[in-house]
Coordinates of C-alpha atoms and ligand atoms in Angstrom, one line a residue:
X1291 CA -2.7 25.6 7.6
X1292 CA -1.2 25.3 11.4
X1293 CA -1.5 21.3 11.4
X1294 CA 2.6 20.3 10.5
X1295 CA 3.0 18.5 7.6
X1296 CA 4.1 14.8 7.2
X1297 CA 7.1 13.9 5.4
X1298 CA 6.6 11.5 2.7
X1299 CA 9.8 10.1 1.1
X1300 CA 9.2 8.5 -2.6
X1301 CA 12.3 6.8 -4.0
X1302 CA 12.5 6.3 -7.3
X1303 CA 10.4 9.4 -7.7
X1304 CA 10.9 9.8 -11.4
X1305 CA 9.4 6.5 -12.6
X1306 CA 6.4 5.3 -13.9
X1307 CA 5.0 4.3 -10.1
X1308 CA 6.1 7.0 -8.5
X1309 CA 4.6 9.2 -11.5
X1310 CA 1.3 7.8 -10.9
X1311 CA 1.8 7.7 -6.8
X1312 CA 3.1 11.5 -6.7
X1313 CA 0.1 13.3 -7.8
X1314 CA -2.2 11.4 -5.2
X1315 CA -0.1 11.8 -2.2
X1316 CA -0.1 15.3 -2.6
X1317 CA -3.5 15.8 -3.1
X1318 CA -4.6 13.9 0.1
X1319 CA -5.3 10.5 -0.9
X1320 CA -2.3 8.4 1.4
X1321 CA -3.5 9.9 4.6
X1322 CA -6.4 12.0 4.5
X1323 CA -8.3 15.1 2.8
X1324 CA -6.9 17.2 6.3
X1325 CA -3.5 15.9 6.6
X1326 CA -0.9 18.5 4.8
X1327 CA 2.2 16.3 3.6
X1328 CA 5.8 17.4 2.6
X1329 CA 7.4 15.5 -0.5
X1330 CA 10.7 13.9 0.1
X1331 CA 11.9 12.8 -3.2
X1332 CA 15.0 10.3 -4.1
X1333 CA 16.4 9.1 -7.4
X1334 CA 19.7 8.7 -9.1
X1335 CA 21.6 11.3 -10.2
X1336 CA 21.0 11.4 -14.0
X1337 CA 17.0 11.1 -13.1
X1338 CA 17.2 13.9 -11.3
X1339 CA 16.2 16.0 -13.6
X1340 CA 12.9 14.1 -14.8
X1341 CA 12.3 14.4 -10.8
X1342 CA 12.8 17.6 -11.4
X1343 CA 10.4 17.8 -14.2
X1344 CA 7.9 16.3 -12.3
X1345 CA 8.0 18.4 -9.2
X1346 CA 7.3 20.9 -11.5
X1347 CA 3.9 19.3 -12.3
X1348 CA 3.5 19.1 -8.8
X1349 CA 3.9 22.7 -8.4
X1350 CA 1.4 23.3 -10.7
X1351 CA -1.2 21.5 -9.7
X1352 CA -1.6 24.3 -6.7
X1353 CA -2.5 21.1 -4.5
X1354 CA -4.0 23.2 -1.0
X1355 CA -1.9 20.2 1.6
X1356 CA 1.1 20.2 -0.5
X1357 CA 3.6 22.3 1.9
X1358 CA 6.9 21.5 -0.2
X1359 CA 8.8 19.2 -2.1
X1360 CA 12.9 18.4 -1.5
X1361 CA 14.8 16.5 -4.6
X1362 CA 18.0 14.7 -3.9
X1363 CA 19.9 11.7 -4.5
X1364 CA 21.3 11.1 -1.4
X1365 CA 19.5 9.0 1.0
X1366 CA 20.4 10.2 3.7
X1367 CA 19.0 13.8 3.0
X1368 CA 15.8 12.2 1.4
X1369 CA 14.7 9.9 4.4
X1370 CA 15.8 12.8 7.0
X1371 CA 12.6 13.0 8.9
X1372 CA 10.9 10.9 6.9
X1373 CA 7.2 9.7 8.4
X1374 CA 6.3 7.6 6.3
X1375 CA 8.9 6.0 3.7
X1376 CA 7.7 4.3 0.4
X1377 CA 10.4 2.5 -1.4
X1378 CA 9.8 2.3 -4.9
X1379 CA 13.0 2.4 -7.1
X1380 CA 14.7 -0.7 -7.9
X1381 CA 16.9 -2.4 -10.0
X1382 CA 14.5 -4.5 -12.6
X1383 CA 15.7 -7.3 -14.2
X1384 CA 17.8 -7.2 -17.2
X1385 CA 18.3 -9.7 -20.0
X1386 CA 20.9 -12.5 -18.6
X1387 CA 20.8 -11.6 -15.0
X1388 CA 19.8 -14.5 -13.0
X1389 CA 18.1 -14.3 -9.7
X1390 CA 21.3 -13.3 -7.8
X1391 CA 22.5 -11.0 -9.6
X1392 CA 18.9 -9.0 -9.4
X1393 CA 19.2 -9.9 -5.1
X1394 CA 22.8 -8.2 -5.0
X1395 CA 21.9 -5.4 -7.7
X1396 CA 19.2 -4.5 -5.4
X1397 CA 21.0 -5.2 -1.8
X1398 CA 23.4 -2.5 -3.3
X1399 CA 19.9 -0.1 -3.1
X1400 CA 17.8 -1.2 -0.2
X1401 CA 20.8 -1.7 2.1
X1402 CA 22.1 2.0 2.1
X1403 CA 18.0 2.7 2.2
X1404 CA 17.4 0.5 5.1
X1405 CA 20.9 2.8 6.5
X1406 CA 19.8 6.0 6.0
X1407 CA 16.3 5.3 7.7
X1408 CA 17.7 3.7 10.6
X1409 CA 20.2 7.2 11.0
X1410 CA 17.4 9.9 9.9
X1411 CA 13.8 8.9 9.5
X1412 CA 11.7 10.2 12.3
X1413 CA 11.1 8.0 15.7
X1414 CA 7.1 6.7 14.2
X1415 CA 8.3 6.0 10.7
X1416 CA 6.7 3.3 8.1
X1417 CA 8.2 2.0 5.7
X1418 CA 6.9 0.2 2.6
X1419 CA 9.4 -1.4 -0.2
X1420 CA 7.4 -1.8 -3.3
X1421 CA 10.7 -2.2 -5.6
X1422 CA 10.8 -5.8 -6.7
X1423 CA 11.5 -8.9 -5.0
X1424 CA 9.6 -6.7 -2.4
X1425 CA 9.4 -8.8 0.4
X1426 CA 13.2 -9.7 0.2
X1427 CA 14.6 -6.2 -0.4
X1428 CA 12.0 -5.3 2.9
X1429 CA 14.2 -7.8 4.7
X1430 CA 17.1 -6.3 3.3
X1431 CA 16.3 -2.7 4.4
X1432 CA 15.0 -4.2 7.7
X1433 CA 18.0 -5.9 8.4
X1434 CA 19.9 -2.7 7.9
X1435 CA 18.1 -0.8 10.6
X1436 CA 18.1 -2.6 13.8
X1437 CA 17.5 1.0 15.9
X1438 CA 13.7 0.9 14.0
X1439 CA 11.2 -1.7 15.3
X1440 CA 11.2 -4.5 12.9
X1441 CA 7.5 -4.2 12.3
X1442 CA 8.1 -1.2 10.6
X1443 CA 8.9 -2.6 7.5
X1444 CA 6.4 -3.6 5.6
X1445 CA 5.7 -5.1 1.5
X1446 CA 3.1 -4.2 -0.7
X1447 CA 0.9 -7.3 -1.4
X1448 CA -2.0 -4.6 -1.9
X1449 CA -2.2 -4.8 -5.7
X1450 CA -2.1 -8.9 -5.2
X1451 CA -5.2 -8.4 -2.3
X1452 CA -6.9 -5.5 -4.9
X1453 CA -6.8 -7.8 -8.1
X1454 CA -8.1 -10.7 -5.9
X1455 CA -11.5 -8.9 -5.0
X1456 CA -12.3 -7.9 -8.7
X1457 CA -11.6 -11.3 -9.5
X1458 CA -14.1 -12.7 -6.9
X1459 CA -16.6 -9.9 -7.6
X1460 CA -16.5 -11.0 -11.4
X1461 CA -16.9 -14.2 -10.8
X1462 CA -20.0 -13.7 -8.0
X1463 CA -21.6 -11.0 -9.4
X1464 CA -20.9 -9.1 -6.6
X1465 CA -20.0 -5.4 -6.0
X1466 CA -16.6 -5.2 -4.6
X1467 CA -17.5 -3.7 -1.4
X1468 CA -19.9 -7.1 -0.7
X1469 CA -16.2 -9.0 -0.5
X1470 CA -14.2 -8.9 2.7
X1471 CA -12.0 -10.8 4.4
X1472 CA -9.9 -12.0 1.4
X1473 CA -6.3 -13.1 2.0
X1474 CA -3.7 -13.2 0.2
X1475 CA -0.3 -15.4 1.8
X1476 CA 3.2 -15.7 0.8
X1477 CA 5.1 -13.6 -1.5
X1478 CA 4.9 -11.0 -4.2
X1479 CA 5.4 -13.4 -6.6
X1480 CA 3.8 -15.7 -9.0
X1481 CA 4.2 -18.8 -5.6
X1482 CA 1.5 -15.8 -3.9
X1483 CA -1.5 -17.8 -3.0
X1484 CA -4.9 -15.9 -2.9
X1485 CA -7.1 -18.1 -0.5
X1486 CA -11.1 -16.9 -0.3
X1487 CA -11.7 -20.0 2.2
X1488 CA -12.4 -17.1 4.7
X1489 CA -13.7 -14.5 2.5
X1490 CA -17.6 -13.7 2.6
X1491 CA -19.5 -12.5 -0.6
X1492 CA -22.7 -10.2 0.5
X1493 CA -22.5 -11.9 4.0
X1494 CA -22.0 -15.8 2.5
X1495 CA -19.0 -17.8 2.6
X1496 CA -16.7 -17.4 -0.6
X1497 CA -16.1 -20.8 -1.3
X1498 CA -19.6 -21.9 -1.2
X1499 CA -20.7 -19.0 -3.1
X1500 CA -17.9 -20.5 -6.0
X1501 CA -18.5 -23.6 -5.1
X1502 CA -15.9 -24.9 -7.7
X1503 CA -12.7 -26.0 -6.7
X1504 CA -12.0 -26.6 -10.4
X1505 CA -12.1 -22.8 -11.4
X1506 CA -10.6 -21.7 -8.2
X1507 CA -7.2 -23.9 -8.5
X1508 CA -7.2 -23.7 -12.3
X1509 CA -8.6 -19.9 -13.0
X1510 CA -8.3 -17.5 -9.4
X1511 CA -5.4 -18.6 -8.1
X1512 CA -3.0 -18.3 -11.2
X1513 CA -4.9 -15.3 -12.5
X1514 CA -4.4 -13.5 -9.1
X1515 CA -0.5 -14.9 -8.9
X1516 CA 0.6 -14.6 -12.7
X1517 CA -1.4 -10.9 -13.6
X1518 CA 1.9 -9.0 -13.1
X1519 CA 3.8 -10.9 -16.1
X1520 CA 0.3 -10.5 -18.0
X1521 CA 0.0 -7.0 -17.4
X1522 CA 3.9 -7.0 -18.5
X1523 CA 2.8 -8.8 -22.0
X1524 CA -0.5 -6.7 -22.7
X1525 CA 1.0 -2.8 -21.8
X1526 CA 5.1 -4.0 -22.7
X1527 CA 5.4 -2.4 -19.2
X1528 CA 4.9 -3.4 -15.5
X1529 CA 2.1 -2.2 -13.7
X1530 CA 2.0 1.3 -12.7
X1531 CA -1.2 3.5 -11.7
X1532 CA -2.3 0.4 -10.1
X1533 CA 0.4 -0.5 -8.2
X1534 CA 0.5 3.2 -7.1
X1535 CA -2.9 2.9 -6.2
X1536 CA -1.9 -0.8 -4.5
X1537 CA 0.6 1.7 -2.4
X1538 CA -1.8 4.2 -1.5
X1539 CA -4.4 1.7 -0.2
X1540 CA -2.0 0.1 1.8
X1541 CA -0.7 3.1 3.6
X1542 CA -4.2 4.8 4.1
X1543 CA -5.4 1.3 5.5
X1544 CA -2.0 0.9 7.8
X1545 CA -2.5 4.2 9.4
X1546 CA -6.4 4.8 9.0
X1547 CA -7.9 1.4 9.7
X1548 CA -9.4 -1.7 8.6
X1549 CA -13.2 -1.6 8.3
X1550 CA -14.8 -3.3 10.7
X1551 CA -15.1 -7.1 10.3
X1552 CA -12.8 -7.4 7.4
X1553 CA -9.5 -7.3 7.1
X1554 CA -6.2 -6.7 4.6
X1555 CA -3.2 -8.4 3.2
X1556 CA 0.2 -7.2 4.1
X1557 CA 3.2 -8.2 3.9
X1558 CA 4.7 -8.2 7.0
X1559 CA 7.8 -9.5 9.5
X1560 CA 6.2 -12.9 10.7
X1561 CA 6.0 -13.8 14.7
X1562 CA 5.7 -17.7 13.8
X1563 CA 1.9 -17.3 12.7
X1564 CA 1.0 -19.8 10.5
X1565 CA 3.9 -21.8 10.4
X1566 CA 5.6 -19.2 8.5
X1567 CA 9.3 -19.2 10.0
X1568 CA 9.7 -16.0 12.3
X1569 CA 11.7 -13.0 10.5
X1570 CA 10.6 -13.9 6.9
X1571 CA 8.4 -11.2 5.5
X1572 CA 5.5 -12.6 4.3
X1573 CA 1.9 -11.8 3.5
X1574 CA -0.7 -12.5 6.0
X1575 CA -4.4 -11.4 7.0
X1576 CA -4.3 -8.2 9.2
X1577 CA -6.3 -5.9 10.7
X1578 CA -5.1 -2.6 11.3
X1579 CA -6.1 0.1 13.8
X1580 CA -4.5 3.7 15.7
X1581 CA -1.6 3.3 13.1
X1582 CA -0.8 -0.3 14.3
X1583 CA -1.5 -3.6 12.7
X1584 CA -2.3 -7.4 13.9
X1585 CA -2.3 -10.6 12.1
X1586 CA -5.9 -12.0 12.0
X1587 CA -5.5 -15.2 15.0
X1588 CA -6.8 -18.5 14.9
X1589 CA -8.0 -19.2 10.8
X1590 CA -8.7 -22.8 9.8
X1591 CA -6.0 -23.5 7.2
X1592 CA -7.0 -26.6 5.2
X1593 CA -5.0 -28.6 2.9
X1594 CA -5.7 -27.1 -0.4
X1595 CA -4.4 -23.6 1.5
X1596 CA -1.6 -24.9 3.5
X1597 CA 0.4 -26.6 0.2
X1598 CA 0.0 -23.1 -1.5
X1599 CA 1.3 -21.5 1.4
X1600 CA 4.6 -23.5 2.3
X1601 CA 5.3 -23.5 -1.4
X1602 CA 5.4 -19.8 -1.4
X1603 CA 6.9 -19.6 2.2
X1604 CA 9.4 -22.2 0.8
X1605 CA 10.2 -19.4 -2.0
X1606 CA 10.7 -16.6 0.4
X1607 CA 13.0 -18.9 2.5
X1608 CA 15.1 -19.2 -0.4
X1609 CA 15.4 -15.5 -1.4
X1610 CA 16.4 -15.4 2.3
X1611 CA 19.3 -17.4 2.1
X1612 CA 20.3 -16.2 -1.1
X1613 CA 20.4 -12.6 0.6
X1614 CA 22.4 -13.8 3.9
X1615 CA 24.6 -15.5 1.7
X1616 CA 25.5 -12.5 -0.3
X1617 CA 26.1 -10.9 3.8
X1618 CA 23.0 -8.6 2.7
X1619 CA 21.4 -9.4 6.1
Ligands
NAD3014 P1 10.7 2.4 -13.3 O1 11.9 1.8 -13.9 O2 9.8 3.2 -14.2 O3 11.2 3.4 -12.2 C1 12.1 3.1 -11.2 C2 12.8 4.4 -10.8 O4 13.6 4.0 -9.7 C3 13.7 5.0 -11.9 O5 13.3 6.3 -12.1 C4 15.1 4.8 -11.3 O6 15.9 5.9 -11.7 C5 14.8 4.8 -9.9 N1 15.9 4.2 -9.0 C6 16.7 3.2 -9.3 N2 17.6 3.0 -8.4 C7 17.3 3.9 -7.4 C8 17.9 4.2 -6.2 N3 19.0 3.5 -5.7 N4 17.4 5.2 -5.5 C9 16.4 5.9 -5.9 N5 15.7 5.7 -7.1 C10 16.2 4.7 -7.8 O7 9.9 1.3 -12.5 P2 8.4 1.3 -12.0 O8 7.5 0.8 -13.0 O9 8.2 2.6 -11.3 O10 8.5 0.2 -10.9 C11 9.3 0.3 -9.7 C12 9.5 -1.0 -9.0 O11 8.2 -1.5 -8.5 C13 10.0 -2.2 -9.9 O12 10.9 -3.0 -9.1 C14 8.7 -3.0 -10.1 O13 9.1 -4.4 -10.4 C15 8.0 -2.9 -8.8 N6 6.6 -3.2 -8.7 C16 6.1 -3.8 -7.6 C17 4.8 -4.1 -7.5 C18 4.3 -4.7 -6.2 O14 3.1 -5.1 -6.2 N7 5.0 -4.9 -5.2 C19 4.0 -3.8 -8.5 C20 4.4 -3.2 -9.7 C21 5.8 -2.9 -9.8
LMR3015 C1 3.2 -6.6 -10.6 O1 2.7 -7.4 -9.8 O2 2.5 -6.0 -11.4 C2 4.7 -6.4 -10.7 O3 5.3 -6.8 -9.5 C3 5.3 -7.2 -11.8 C4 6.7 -6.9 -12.0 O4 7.5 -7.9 -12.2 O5 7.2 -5.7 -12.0

């Protein structure tokens, strides 16, 4: 193979996600059946070994674009030359630590992250925090790197947008690739509001397909926001091959493309779109294309949409001045 490879950094390589996200990289699913890829891998020190462990599975999986994998837990050495960053390992919350305590915990990661990207990823880098709160500890890292365009930070609201269409497909009767344009606003969290008022099942609008408001504020929308915590409850574990999969999708879609005449959620550094305050990062409808992305312009946003979205807007606000108050940005 003559083509150079791409350097993938995974942090928190050796844990469930990045378990489930390793073996897929590496065999060609992030960025394409013909694009060889170099695995970049970052944990603590006494994980290192399970990295170790599972570098070893990699090895033996005799993947043809796999051209080498590098274990360390320094960030700088794991994001040197990094093109394409995905920021998995966090700090999750622990029994008695309120809200704060889980922002600093994690400021104490993403902020040397956010460092060490800014000093030693390569010039076209993209980055993509999936370590919860995800869009704040984006911010976080963002804030830390001011030499990298602002725009390269992104949050994972993939697994939100991905759990959205089976939903809608369920309830329609309609295969999942008959569903576009779906949107999902806001934040990673359970204020995340999945809107369909734009979506098309099989060519028809969404909503009048449903056509019932009942099941879609009482049913879609908390399904959608509150299927993390029930994934939690049913496997006594946060979500993991999907998210990875979430992670993949959003990467291959960032740099490969958005189909045409449909679009993707991502979370993203807003430019005032929407009434979402500029800086905040925050999921919106985009198109991507030649590695680039765009928020989709000039949606109707009616009532029923526009409460969910300030109240999850209004959320990310907070986490914002939680962070600057704790001088993480
Ligand atoms: P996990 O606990 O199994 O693994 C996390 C790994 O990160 C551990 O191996 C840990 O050692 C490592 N880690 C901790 N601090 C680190 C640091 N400073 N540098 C490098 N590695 C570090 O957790 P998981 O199930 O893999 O989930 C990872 C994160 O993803 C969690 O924050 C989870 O809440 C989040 N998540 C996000 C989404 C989303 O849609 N955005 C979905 C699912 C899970
Ligand atoms: C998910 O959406 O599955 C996770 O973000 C849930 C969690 O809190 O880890």
């Amino acid at each position: 193979m003559t083509r150079t490879p791409v350097n993938v950094t995974v942090t928190g390589a050796a844990g469930q996600i990045g378990y489930a996200l390793l073996f897929r990289i590496a065999s060609g699913h992030l960025l394409g059946a013909d694009v060889p890829v170099r695995l970049r891998l970052l944990e603590i020190t006494p994980a290192l070994k399970a990295a170790e462990g599972t570098a070893m599975e990699l090895d033996d999986c005799a993947f043809p674009l796999l051209q080498g994998i590098d274990i360390s837990d320094d960030p700088n050495v794991a994001f040197d030359g990094a093109n394409v960053a995905l920021l998995v390992g966090a700090r999750p919350r622990t029994k008695g630590m309120e809200r704060g305590d889980l922002l600093e915990a994690n400021g104490g990661i993403f902020k040397p992250q956010g460092r060490a990207i800014n000093d030693h990823a390569a010039d076209d880098v993209k980055v993509l925090v999936v370590g919860n709160p995800a869009n704040t500890n984006a911010l976080i890292a963002q804030a830390a790197a001011p030499d990298v365009p602002a725009e390269r930070f992104t949050s994972m609201m993939r697994l939100d947008h991905n759990r959205a269409l089976t939903q809608l497909s369920k309830k329609t009767g309609t295969p999942i690739t008959e569903i576009k344009r779906l949107t999902i606003w806001g934040n990673h969290s359970a204020t995340q509001y999945p809107d369909i008022f734009h979506a098309t099942v099989a060519g028809k609008s969404a909503a009048e397909v449903v056509n019932d408001e009942k099941w879609l504020a009482e049913d879609f929308v908390p399904t959608v926001a509150k299927r993390g915590a029930a994934i939690i409850e049913a496997r006594g574990a946060s979500s993991a091959a999907s998210a990875a999969n979430a992670a993949i999708d959003h990467v291959h879609t960032w740099v490969n493309g958005t189909a045409e005449g449909d679009w993707t959620s991502m979370g993203i550094p807003s430019d005032g779109s929407y009434g979402v305050p500029e800086g905040l990062i925050s999921s919106f409808p985009v198109t991507c294309k030649d590695g680039k992305y765009e928020i989709v312009q000039g949606l109707d946003v009616n009532e029923f949409s526009r409460a969910r979205i300030d109240a999850s807007v209004k959320e990310l606000e907070e986490e914002r001045e939680a962070v600057r108050g704790l001088g993480l940005i």
